[in-house]
mmCIF file of C-alpha atoms and ligand atoms in Angstrom:
data_model
loop_
_atom_site.group_PDB
_atom_site.id
_atom_site.type_symbol
_atom_site.label_atom_id
_atom_site.label_comp_id
_atom_site.label_asym_id
_atom_site.label_seq_id
_atom_site.Cartn_x
_atom_site.Cartn_y
_atom_site.Cartn_z
ATOM 1 C CA UNK A 1 29.229 0.544 29.370
ATOM 2 C CA UNK A 2 28.173 -2.651 27.651
ATOM 3 C CA UNK A 3 30.290 -5.599 26.515
ATOM 4 C CA UNK A 4 29.298 -8.512 24.316
ATOM 5 C CA UNK A 5 31.108 -11.566 22.970
ATOM 6 C CA UNK A 6 30.386 -13.597 19.765
ATOM 7 C CA UNK A 7 32.163 -16.744 18.588
ATOM 8 C CA UNK A 8 33.760 -17.503 15.184
ATOM 9 C CA UNK A 9 32.697 -20.568 13.239
ATOM 10 C CA UNK A 10 33.895 -23.465 11.173
ATOM 11 C CA UNK A 11 31.882 -25.107 8.340
ATOM 12 C CA UNK A 12 31.678 -28.833 8.923
ATOM 13 C CA UNK A 13 29.981 -29.723 5.591
ATOM 14 C CA UNK A 14 28.185 -28.033 2.709
ATOM 15 C CA UNK A 15 30.260 -24.968 1.785
ATOM 16 C CA UNK A 16 29.741 -23.771 -1.813
ATOM 17 C CA UNK A 17 26.841 -26.216 -2.303
ATOM 18 C CA UNK A 18 24.785 -24.032 0.128
ATOM 19 C CA UNK A 19 25.044 -21.182 -2.453
ATOM 20 C CA UNK A 20 22.964 -23.504 -4.700
ATOM 21 C CA UNK A 21 20.302 -24.260 -2.119
ATOM 22 C CA UNK A 22 21.831 -27.360 -0.496
ATOM 23 C CA UNK A 23 22.294 -27.505 3.335
ATOM 24 C CA UNK A 24 25.439 -26.377 5.089
ATOM 25 C CA UNK A 25 26.348 -27.211 8.716
ATOM 26 C CA UNK A 26 28.579 -24.885 10.787
ATOM 27 C CA UNK A 27 29.707 -25.058 14.353
ATOM 28 C CA UNK A 28 30.600 -22.189 16.755
ATOM 29 C CA UNK A 29 34.268 -22.373 17.842
ATOM 30 C CA UNK A 30 35.762 -21.364 21.152
ATOM 31 C CA UNK A 31 37.638 -18.296 19.791
ATOM 32 C CA UNK A 32 35.640 -15.142 19.145
ATOM 33 C CA UNK A 33 35.367 -11.395 19.280
ATOM 34 C CA UNK A 34 34.643 -9.054 22.262
ATOM 35 C CA UNK A 35 33.096 -5.631 21.674
ATOM 36 C CA UNK A 36 32.886 -3.004 24.387
ATOM 37 C CA UNK A 37 30.685 0.097 23.819
ATOM 38 C CA UNK A 38 30.935 3.247 25.983
ATOM 39 C CA UNK A 39 29.407 6.678 25.937
ATOM 40 C CA UNK A 40 31.659 9.100 24.032
ATOM 41 C CA UNK A 41 31.775 12.493 22.414
ATOM 42 C CA UNK A 42 31.938 11.040 18.921
ATOM 43 C CA UNK A 43 31.748 7.574 17.268
ATOM 44 C CA UNK A 44 35.176 5.950 17.541
ATOM 45 C CA UNK A 45 36.863 2.540 17.046
ATOM 46 C CA UNK A 46 39.943 1.910 19.159
ATOM 47 C CA UNK A 47 40.151 5.636 19.988
ATOM 48 C CA UNK A 48 40.029 6.714 16.286
ATOM 49 C CA UNK A 49 37.088 8.348 14.531
ATOM 50 C CA UNK A 50 34.864 5.609 12.987
ATOM 51 C CA UNK A 51 35.796 5.362 9.313
ATOM 52 C CA UNK A 52 32.888 3.703 7.386
ATOM 53 C CA UNK A 53 35.301 2.421 4.700
ATOM 54 C CA UNK A 54 37.479 0.614 7.255
ATOM 55 C CA UNK A 55 34.492 -0.474 9.378
ATOM 56 C CA UNK A 56 31.523 -1.054 7.029
ATOM 57 C CA UNK A 57 30.044 -3.710 9.355
ATOM 58 C CA UNK A 58 29.861 -1.284 12.341
ATOM 59 C CA UNK A 59 28.467 1.471 10.156
ATOM 60 C CA UNK A 60 25.725 -0.878 8.964
ATOM 61 C CA UNK A 61 24.915 -2.146 12.501
ATOM 62 C CA UNK A 62 24.705 1.410 13.715
ATOM 63 C CA UNK A 63 22.266 2.329 10.907
ATOM 64 C CA UNK A 64 19.658 -0.089 12.357
ATOM 65 C CA UNK A 65 19.840 1.371 15.889
ATOM 66 C CA UNK A 66 17.089 3.859 16.957
ATOM 67 C CA UNK A 67 17.681 7.270 15.506
ATOM 68 C CA UNK A 68 19.682 9.640 17.762
ATOM 69 C CA UNK A 69 21.528 6.748 19.520
ATOM 70 C CA UNK A 70 25.097 7.455 20.506
ATOM 71 C CA UNK A 71 27.731 8.535 19.904
ATOM 72 C CA UNK A 72 29.712 5.700 21.466
ATOM 73 C CA UNK A 73 33.241 4.355 21.429
ATOM 74 C CA UNK A 74 33.978 0.748 20.342
ATOM 75 C CA UNK A 75 36.842 -1.314 21.764
ATOM 76 C CA UNK A 76 37.361 -4.607 19.900
ATOM 77 C CA UNK A 77 39.462 -7.671 20.844
ATOM 78 C CA UNK A 78 39.584 -10.915 18.900
ATOM 79 C CA UNK A 79 41.167 -14.352 19.391
ATOM 80 C CA UNK A 80 40.307 -15.376 15.785
ATOM 81 C CA UNK A 81 42.943 -15.634 12.998
ATOM 82 C CA UNK A 82 42.149 -12.642 10.742
ATOM 83 C CA UNK A 83 41.045 -13.040 7.142
ATOM 84 C CA UNK A 84 41.044 -16.768 7.682
ATOM 85 C CA UNK A 85 37.367 -17.798 6.985
ATOM 86 C CA UNK A 86 36.646 -18.106 10.737
ATOM 87 C CA UNK A 87 33.760 -15.654 10.510
ATOM 88 C CA UNK A 88 35.441 -12.708 12.267
ATOM 89 C CA UNK A 89 33.310 -10.047 10.555
ATOM 90 C CA UNK A 90 30.193 -11.966 11.447
ATOM 91 C CA UNK A 91 31.304 -12.219 15.109
ATOM 92 C CA UNK A 92 32.216 -8.605 15.192
ATOM 93 C CA UNK A 93 28.799 -7.606 13.784
ATOM 94 C CA UNK A 94 26.826 -9.860 16.178
ATOM 95 C CA UNK A 95 28.813 -8.689 19.227
ATOM 96 C CA UNK A 96 28.514 -4.966 18.166
ATOM 97 C CA UNK A 97 24.751 -5.343 17.689
ATOM 98 C CA UNK A 98 24.299 -6.913 21.230
ATOM 99 C CA UNK A 99 26.579 -4.473 22.972
ATOM 100 C CA UNK A 100 24.994 -1.411 21.259
ATOM 101 C CA UNK A 101 21.414 -2.670 21.904
ATOM 102 C CA UNK A 102 22.243 -3.288 25.539
ATOM 103 C CA UNK A 103 23.921 0.110 25.972
ATOM 104 C CA UNK A 104 20.895 1.827 24.367
ATOM 105 C CA UNK A 105 18.523 -0.201 26.563
ATOM 106 C CA UNK A 106 16.736 -1.916 23.667
ATOM 107 C CA UNK A 107 16.140 -5.611 22.844
ATOM 108 C CA UNK A 108 19.246 -7.778 22.857
ATOM 109 C CA UNK A 109 17.562 -10.766 21.159
ATOM 110 C CA UNK A 110 20.029 -13.270 19.408
ATOM 111 C CA UNK A 111 17.813 -13.656 16.372
ATOM 112 C CA UNK A 112 17.681 -9.873 15.858
ATOM 113 C CA UNK A 113 21.448 -9.807 16.283
ATOM 114 C CA UNK A 114 21.865 -12.577 13.656
ATOM 115 C CA UNK A 115 19.570 -10.806 11.162
ATOM 116 C CA UNK A 116 21.151 -7.363 11.622
ATOM 117 C CA UNK A 117 24.681 -8.885 11.305
ATOM 118 C CA UNK A 118 23.644 -10.754 8.151
ATOM 119 C CA UNK A 119 22.564 -7.403 6.619
ATOM 120 C CA UNK A 120 25.927 -5.919 7.654
ATOM 121 C CA UNK A 121 27.753 -8.774 5.960
ATOM 122 C CA UNK A 122 25.712 -8.359 2.816
ATOM 123 C CA UNK A 123 26.316 -4.589 2.783
ATOM 124 C CA UNK A 124 30.094 -5.094 3.136
ATOM 125 C CA UNK A 125 30.148 -7.935 0.424
ATOM 126 C CA UNK A 126 28.395 -6.172 -2.504
ATOM 127 C CA UNK A 127 24.981 -7.632 -1.486
ATOM 128 C CA UNK A 128 25.945 -11.268 -1.450
ATOM 129 C CA UNK A 129 26.197 -13.224 1.886
ATOM 130 C CA UNK A 130 24.523 -16.301 3.243
ATOM 131 C CA UNK A 131 23.369 -16.172 6.848
ATOM 132 C CA UNK A 132 25.655 -19.147 7.862
ATOM 133 C CA UNK A 133 28.452 -17.233 9.705
ATOM 134 C CA UNK A 134 26.130 -14.713 11.449
ATOM 135 C CA UNK A 135 23.558 -17.317 12.524
ATOM 136 C CA UNK A 136 26.275 -19.653 13.887
ATOM 137 C CA UNK A 137 27.942 -16.814 15.769
ATOM 138 C CA UNK A 138 24.655 -15.635 17.304
ATOM 139 C CA UNK A 139 23.161 -19.026 18.134
ATOM 140 C CA UNK A 140 26.207 -21.160 18.855
ATOM 141 C CA UNK A 141 26.209 -24.977 18.797
ATOM 142 C CA UNK A 142 25.563 -26.666 15.419
ATOM 143 C CA UNK A 143 23.691 -24.528 12.910
ATOM 144 C CA UNK A 144 22.126 -25.685 9.646
ATOM 145 C CA UNK A 145 21.293 -23.318 6.764
ATOM 146 C CA UNK A 146 19.349 -24.540 3.768
ATOM 147 C CA UNK A 147 16.593 -23.599 1.333
ATOM 148 C CA UNK A 148 14.596 -26.295 3.134
ATOM 149 C CA UNK A 149 15.642 -27.848 6.411
ATOM 150 C CA UNK A 150 15.955 -31.719 6.793
ATOM 151 C CA UNK A 151 13.533 -33.158 9.455
ATOM 152 C CA UNK A 152 16.067 -33.645 12.234
ATOM 153 C CA UNK A 153 16.806 -29.894 12.353
ATOM 154 C CA UNK A 154 14.898 -27.538 14.711
ATOM 155 C CA UNK A 155 13.797 -24.490 12.784
ATOM 156 C CA UNK A 156 14.880 -21.238 14.482
ATOM 157 C CA UNK A 157 14.296 -18.403 11.972
ATOM 158 C CA UNK A 158 13.909 -17.504 8.329
ATOM 159 C CA UNK A 159 16.459 -15.234 6.673
ATOM 160 C CA UNK A 160 16.026 -13.177 3.452
ATOM 161 C CA UNK A 161 18.087 -10.861 1.431
ATOM 162 C CA UNK A 162 17.262 -8.647 -1.538
ATOM 163 C CA UNK A 163 20.098 -9.210 -3.994
ATOM 164 C CA UNK A 164 20.757 -7.974 -7.546
ATOM 165 C CA UNK A 165 19.589 -11.507 -8.678
ATOM 166 C CA UNK A 166 16.294 -11.153 -6.752
ATOM 167 C CA UNK A 167 15.075 -12.096 -3.246
ATOM 168 C CA UNK A 168 16.979 -15.009 -1.652
ATOM 169 C CA UNK A 169 15.617 -16.850 1.298
ATOM 170 C CA UNK A 170 17.013 -19.374 3.731
ATOM 171 C CA UNK A 171 15.824 -21.428 6.745
ATOM 172 C CA UNK A 172 18.133 -21.510 9.686
ATOM 173 C CA UNK A 173 17.976 -24.212 12.360
ATOM 174 C CA UNK A 174 20.000 -26.014 15.053
ATOM 175 C CA UNK A 175 20.788 -29.630 15.915
ATOM 176 C CA UNK A 176 20.940 -30.701 19.486
ATOM 177 C CA UNK A 177 23.616 -33.301 20.215
ATOM 178 C CA UNK A 178 22.316 -36.302 22.240
ATOM 179 C CA UNK A 179 23.240 -36.318 25.966
ATOM 180 C CA UNK A 180 26.585 -37.980 26.718
ATOM 181 C CA UNK A 181 27.610 -37.568 23.033
ATOM 182 C CA UNK A 182 31.240 -37.026 24.140
ATOM 183 C CA UNK A 183 32.248 -34.945 21.112
ATOM 184 C CA UNK A 184 35.796 -35.080 19.783
ATOM 185 C CA UNK A 185 37.788 -31.829 19.452
ATOM 186 C CA UNK A 186 38.186 -29.563 16.447
ATOM 187 C CA UNK A 187 41.607 -28.361 15.325
ATOM 188 C CA UNK A 188 41.761 -25.520 12.793
ATOM 189 C CA UNK A 189 44.920 -24.973 10.699
ATOM 190 C CA UNK A 190 45.401 -21.541 9.148
ATOM 191 C CA UNK A 191 47.532 -21.552 6.023
ATOM 192 C CA UNK A 192 48.386 -17.899 6.473
ATOM 193 C CA UNK A 193 47.049 -17.204 2.961
ATOM 194 C CA UNK A 194 43.902 -15.135 3.104
ATOM 195 C CA UNK A 195 41.253 -16.067 0.639
ATOM 196 C CA UNK A 196 38.420 -14.017 -0.799
ATOM 197 C CA UNK A 197 35.023 -15.762 -0.448
ATOM 198 C CA UNK A 198 33.460 -13.797 -3.330
ATOM 199 C CA UNK A 199 36.278 -14.773 -5.703
ATOM 200 C CA UNK A 200 35.997 -18.479 -4.849
ATOM 201 C CA UNK A 201 32.227 -18.479 -5.225
ATOM 202 C CA UNK A 202 32.612 -16.746 -8.629
ATOM 203 C CA UNK A 203 35.184 -19.352 -9.627
ATOM 204 C CA UNK A 204 32.735 -22.251 -8.931
ATOM 205 C CA UNK A 205 30.008 -20.349 -10.818
ATOM 206 C CA UNK A 206 32.286 -19.994 -13.859
ATOM 207 C CA UNK A 207 33.253 -23.681 -13.665
ATOM 208 C CA UNK A 208 29.619 -24.756 -13.606
ATOM 209 C CA UNK A 209 28.563 -22.459 -16.447
ATOM 210 C CA UNK A 210 31.363 -23.752 -18.714
ATOM 211 C CA UNK A 211 31.017 -27.381 -17.613
ATOM 212 C CA UNK A 212 27.386 -27.869 -16.423
ATOM 213 C CA UNK A 213 28.058 -31.562 -15.636
ATOM 214 C CA UNK A 214 30.339 -30.391 -12.799
ATOM 215 C CA UNK A 215 27.217 -29.371 -10.911
ATOM 216 C CA UNK A 216 27.094 -33.009 -9.861
ATOM 217 C CA UNK A 217 30.060 -32.255 -7.454
ATOM 218 C CA UNK A 218 27.775 -29.730 -5.662
ATOM 219 C CA UNK A 219 24.827 -32.156 -5.706
ATOM 220 C CA UNK A 220 27.213 -34.815 -4.084
ATOM 221 C CA UNK A 221 28.231 -32.223 -1.402
ATOM 222 C CA UNK A 222 24.489 -31.732 -0.726
ATOM 223 C CA UNK A 223 23.961 -35.569 -0.419
ATOM 224 C CA UNK A 224 27.113 -35.934 1.817
ATOM 225 C CA UNK A 225 25.884 -33.104 4.017
ATOM 226 C CA UNK A 226 22.522 -34.803 4.536
ATOM 227 C CA UNK A 227 24.308 -38.094 5.493
ATOM 228 C CA UNK A 228 26.683 -36.117 7.764
ATOM 229 C CA UNK A 229 23.751 -34.396 9.457
ATOM 230 C CA UNK A 230 22.141 -37.786 10.301
ATOM 231 C CA UNK A 231 25.500 -38.893 11.743
ATOM 232 C CA UNK A 232 25.904 -35.665 13.717
ATOM 233 C CA UNK A 233 22.342 -35.815 15.179
ATOM 234 C CA UNK A 234 23.115 -39.270 16.526
ATOM 235 C CA UNK A 235 26.714 -38.425 17.611
ATOM 236 C CA UNK A 236 28.257 -41.100 15.340
ATOM 237 C CA UNK A 237 31.570 -39.352 15.246
ATOM 238 C CA UNK A 238 33.372 -41.778 12.900
ATOM 239 C CA UNK A 239 30.639 -41.326 10.354
ATOM 240 C CA UNK A 240 30.828 -37.500 10.779
ATOM 241 C CA UNK A 241 34.614 -37.691 10.078
ATOM 242 C CA UNK A 242 33.935 -39.854 6.949
ATOM 243 C CA UNK A 243 31.383 -37.338 5.698
ATOM 244 C CA UNK A 244 33.982 -34.562 6.251
ATOM 245 C CA UNK A 245 36.561 -36.425 4.210
ATOM 246 C CA UNK A 246 34.034 -37.115 1.430
ATOM 247 C CA UNK A 247 33.044 -33.469 1.410
ATOM 248 C CA UNK A 248 36.658 -32.515 1.005
ATOM 249 C CA UNK A 249 37.133 -34.813 -2.039
ATOM 250 C CA UNK A 250 34.330 -33.031 -3.759
ATOM 251 C CA UNK A 251 35.685 -29.577 -2.888
ATOM 252 C CA UNK A 252 39.174 -30.677 -4.122
ATOM 253 C CA UNK A 253 37.550 -31.841 -7.378
ATOM 254 C CA UNK A 254 36.104 -28.353 -7.784
ATOM 255 C CA UNK A 255 39.670 -26.975 -7.550
ATOM 256 C CA UNK A 256 38.997 -25.282 -4.249
ATOM 257 C CA UNK A 257 41.900 -26.936 -2.379
ATOM 258 C CA UNK A 258 45.570 -25.810 -2.597
ATOM 259 C CA UNK A 259 48.841 -27.816 -2.367
ATOM 260 C CA UNK A 260 49.382 -26.397 1.173
ATOM 261 C CA UNK A 261 45.839 -27.305 2.296
ATOM 262 C CA UNK A 262 46.397 -30.824 0.823
ATOM 263 C CA UNK A 263 49.717 -31.173 2.695
ATOM 264 C CA UNK A 264 48.123 -30.135 6.013
ATOM 265 C CA UNK A 265 45.105 -32.389 5.613
ATOM 266 C CA UNK A 266 47.226 -35.438 4.606
ATOM 267 C CA UNK A 267 49.472 -34.812 7.631
ATOM 268 C CA UNK A 268 46.641 -34.928 10.154
ATOM 269 C CA UNK A 269 44.409 -37.658 8.664
ATOM 270 C CA UNK A 270 46.294 -40.490 10.541
ATOM 271 C CA UNK A 271 45.384 -38.806 13.817
ATOM 272 C CA UNK A 272 41.859 -37.612 12.914
ATOM 273 C CA UNK A 273 38.340 -38.928 12.366
ATOM 274 C CA UNK A 274 38.056 -36.564 9.417
ATOM 275 C CA UNK A 275 39.819 -33.544 7.899
ATOM 276 C CA UNK A 276 38.883 -31.081 5.211
ATOM 277 C CA UNK A 277 39.276 -27.526 3.976
ATOM 278 C CA UNK A 278 36.641 -25.384 5.652
ATOM 279 C CA UNK A 279 35.013 -22.289 4.193
ATOM 280 C CA UNK A 280 35.675 -20.791 0.755
ATOM 281 C CA UNK A 281 38.982 -22.632 0.104
ATOM 282 C CA UNK A 282 41.809 -21.388 -2.082
ATOM 283 C CA UNK A 283 43.727 -20.690 1.176
ATOM 284 C CA UNK A 284 42.189 -19.889 4.552
ATOM 285 C CA UNK A 285 41.830 -22.839 6.953
ATOM 286 C CA UNK A 286 41.510 -26.556 7.118
ATOM 287 C CA UNK A 287 39.832 -28.336 10.051
ATOM 288 C CA UNK A 288 40.203 -31.717 11.667
ATOM 289 C CA UNK A 289 37.837 -33.623 13.989
ATOM 290 C CA UNK A 290 40.012 -35.602 16.382
ATOM 291 C CA UNK A 291 40.438 -37.362 19.753
ATOM 292 C CA UNK A 292 44.098 -36.354 19.755
ATOM 293 C CA UNK A 293 44.042 -32.543 19.282
ATOM 294 C CA UNK A 294 47.524 -31.926 20.633
ATOM 295 C CA UNK A 295 49.118 -34.271 18.009
ATOM 296 C CA UNK A 296 47.051 -32.775 15.199
ATOM 297 C CA UNK A 297 47.988 -29.228 16.284
ATOM 298 C CA UNK A 298 51.695 -30.263 16.348
ATOM 299 C CA UNK A 299 51.385 -31.715 12.835
ATOM 300 C CA UNK A 300 49.814 -28.514 11.584
ATOM 301 C CA UNK A 301 52.568 -26.357 13.131
ATOM 302 C CA UNK A 302 55.321 -28.707 11.946
ATOM 303 C CA UNK A 303 54.055 -28.072 8.373
ATOM 304 C CA UNK A 304 54.248 -24.282 8.857
ATOM 305 C CA UNK A 305 50.643 -23.386 9.551
ATOM 306 C CA UNK A 306 48.961 -21.972 12.672
ATOM 307 C CA UNK A 307 46.922 -24.239 14.762
ATOM 308 C CA UNK A 308 43.909 -23.578 16.947
ATOM 309 C CA UNK A 309 42.325 -26.227 19.136
ATOM 310 C CA UNK A 310 38.593 -25.816 19.901
ATOM 311 C CA UNK A 311 36.011 -27.845 21.746
ATOM 312 C CA UNK A 312 33.224 -29.051 19.461
ATOM 313 C CA UNK A 313 30.175 -27.555 21.157
ATOM 314 C CA UNK A 314 30.353 -23.822 22.057
ATOM 315 C CA UNK A 315 28.076 -21.140 23.297
ATOM 316 C CA UNK A 316 26.685 -18.562 20.961
ATOM 317 C CA UNK A 317 26.844 -14.807 21.514
ATOM 318 C CA UNK A 318 26.303 -13.341 24.915
ATOM 319 C CA UNK A 319 26.215 -10.083 26.782
ATOM 320 C CA UNK A 320 29.066 -9.970 29.267
ATOM 321 C CA UNK A 321 28.357 -6.637 30.992
HETATM 322 O O1 PMV B 401 33.549 -17.081 4.124
HETATM 323 P P1 PMV B 401 33.904 -18.535 4.378
HETATM 324 O O2 PMV B 401 35.306 -18.881 4.025
HETATM 325 O O3 PMV B 401 33.365 -19.064 5.596
HETATM 326 O O4 PMV B 401 33.040 -19.397 3.199
HETATM 327 C C1 PMV B 401 31.725 -19.183 3.059
HETATM 328 C C2 PMV B 401 31.046 -20.407 2.544
HETATM 329 C C3 PMV B 401 30.582 -20.372 1.112
HETATM 330 O O5 PMV B 401 29.707 -21.429 0.978
HETATM 331 C C4 PMV B 401 31.768 -20.584 0.199
HETATM 332 C C5 PMV B 401 29.956 -19.080 0.759
HETATM 333 C C6 PMV B 401 28.511 -18.775 1.375
HETATM 334 O O6 PMV B 401 28.088 -17.634 1.156
HETATM 335 O O7 PMV B 401 27.919 -19.685 1.920
#
């Protein structure tokens, strides 16, 4: 038997702009996915035969294991909101790669797990996926993804993907917080409305092609992310929160927010250093950076959404057994 755990993620700054080569910063959250793998007579998920349509990520991860591996059973448990933009499919893929590799007796390297999980995400999303979710889930902490990394970021690996629009490449790195940085908490608020990342990315692409001047909003997100990164690297939390707010204003200008997200964000701002939508928008989650996580979670729940409190700095994926 082998068991692995991988965390979900929240994007602090840079969503959507990262699709156009600007940097994005994501952090691993406390909640995540556990995957247990055991010897079995056939490939199963939760005691049912593995259906590649229902479980495209697992199918893809298995395809990169040594030939003749298995069959195994998968048991999966998750503390993430589902279809909420918290990176649950990335966490599932990373944990499944690590548990399977460990069971087979092969390498259980985190970078291999991140790369295999990125290919699984791409296979399940018609060939389009940035490595943000999978890298953050594997490495933990604060992860930066960009076409070229700013100087304060430690380079960890390069990712590439053959897409119908040609080869896409990214650099993936991490930022270490200074000692005694005393980070605030994160609170995520799930609207309950799932949102499709591909649809929102396509909406932004349409907006830019019919109004090319709107690309300036994405360029602004890129600039805000660079400023936010400098603040993060020196643990200037008020400036991190201000960059989050500024990032949200640009995302809202791109029509990625919704009235419900706006209501949640406005309700928590008085108790937060910063609050914004996180991920693709159009539903999904908002997030707040705060020293008063209980109050912020109460405000989110009072307004009819689901709240989740997380510490700011969390471990990446790990093998448990
Ligand atoms: O899937 P989500 O909700 O975490 O959003 C992904 C972030 C985007 O920048 C919108 C898309 C991408 O591939 O980076």
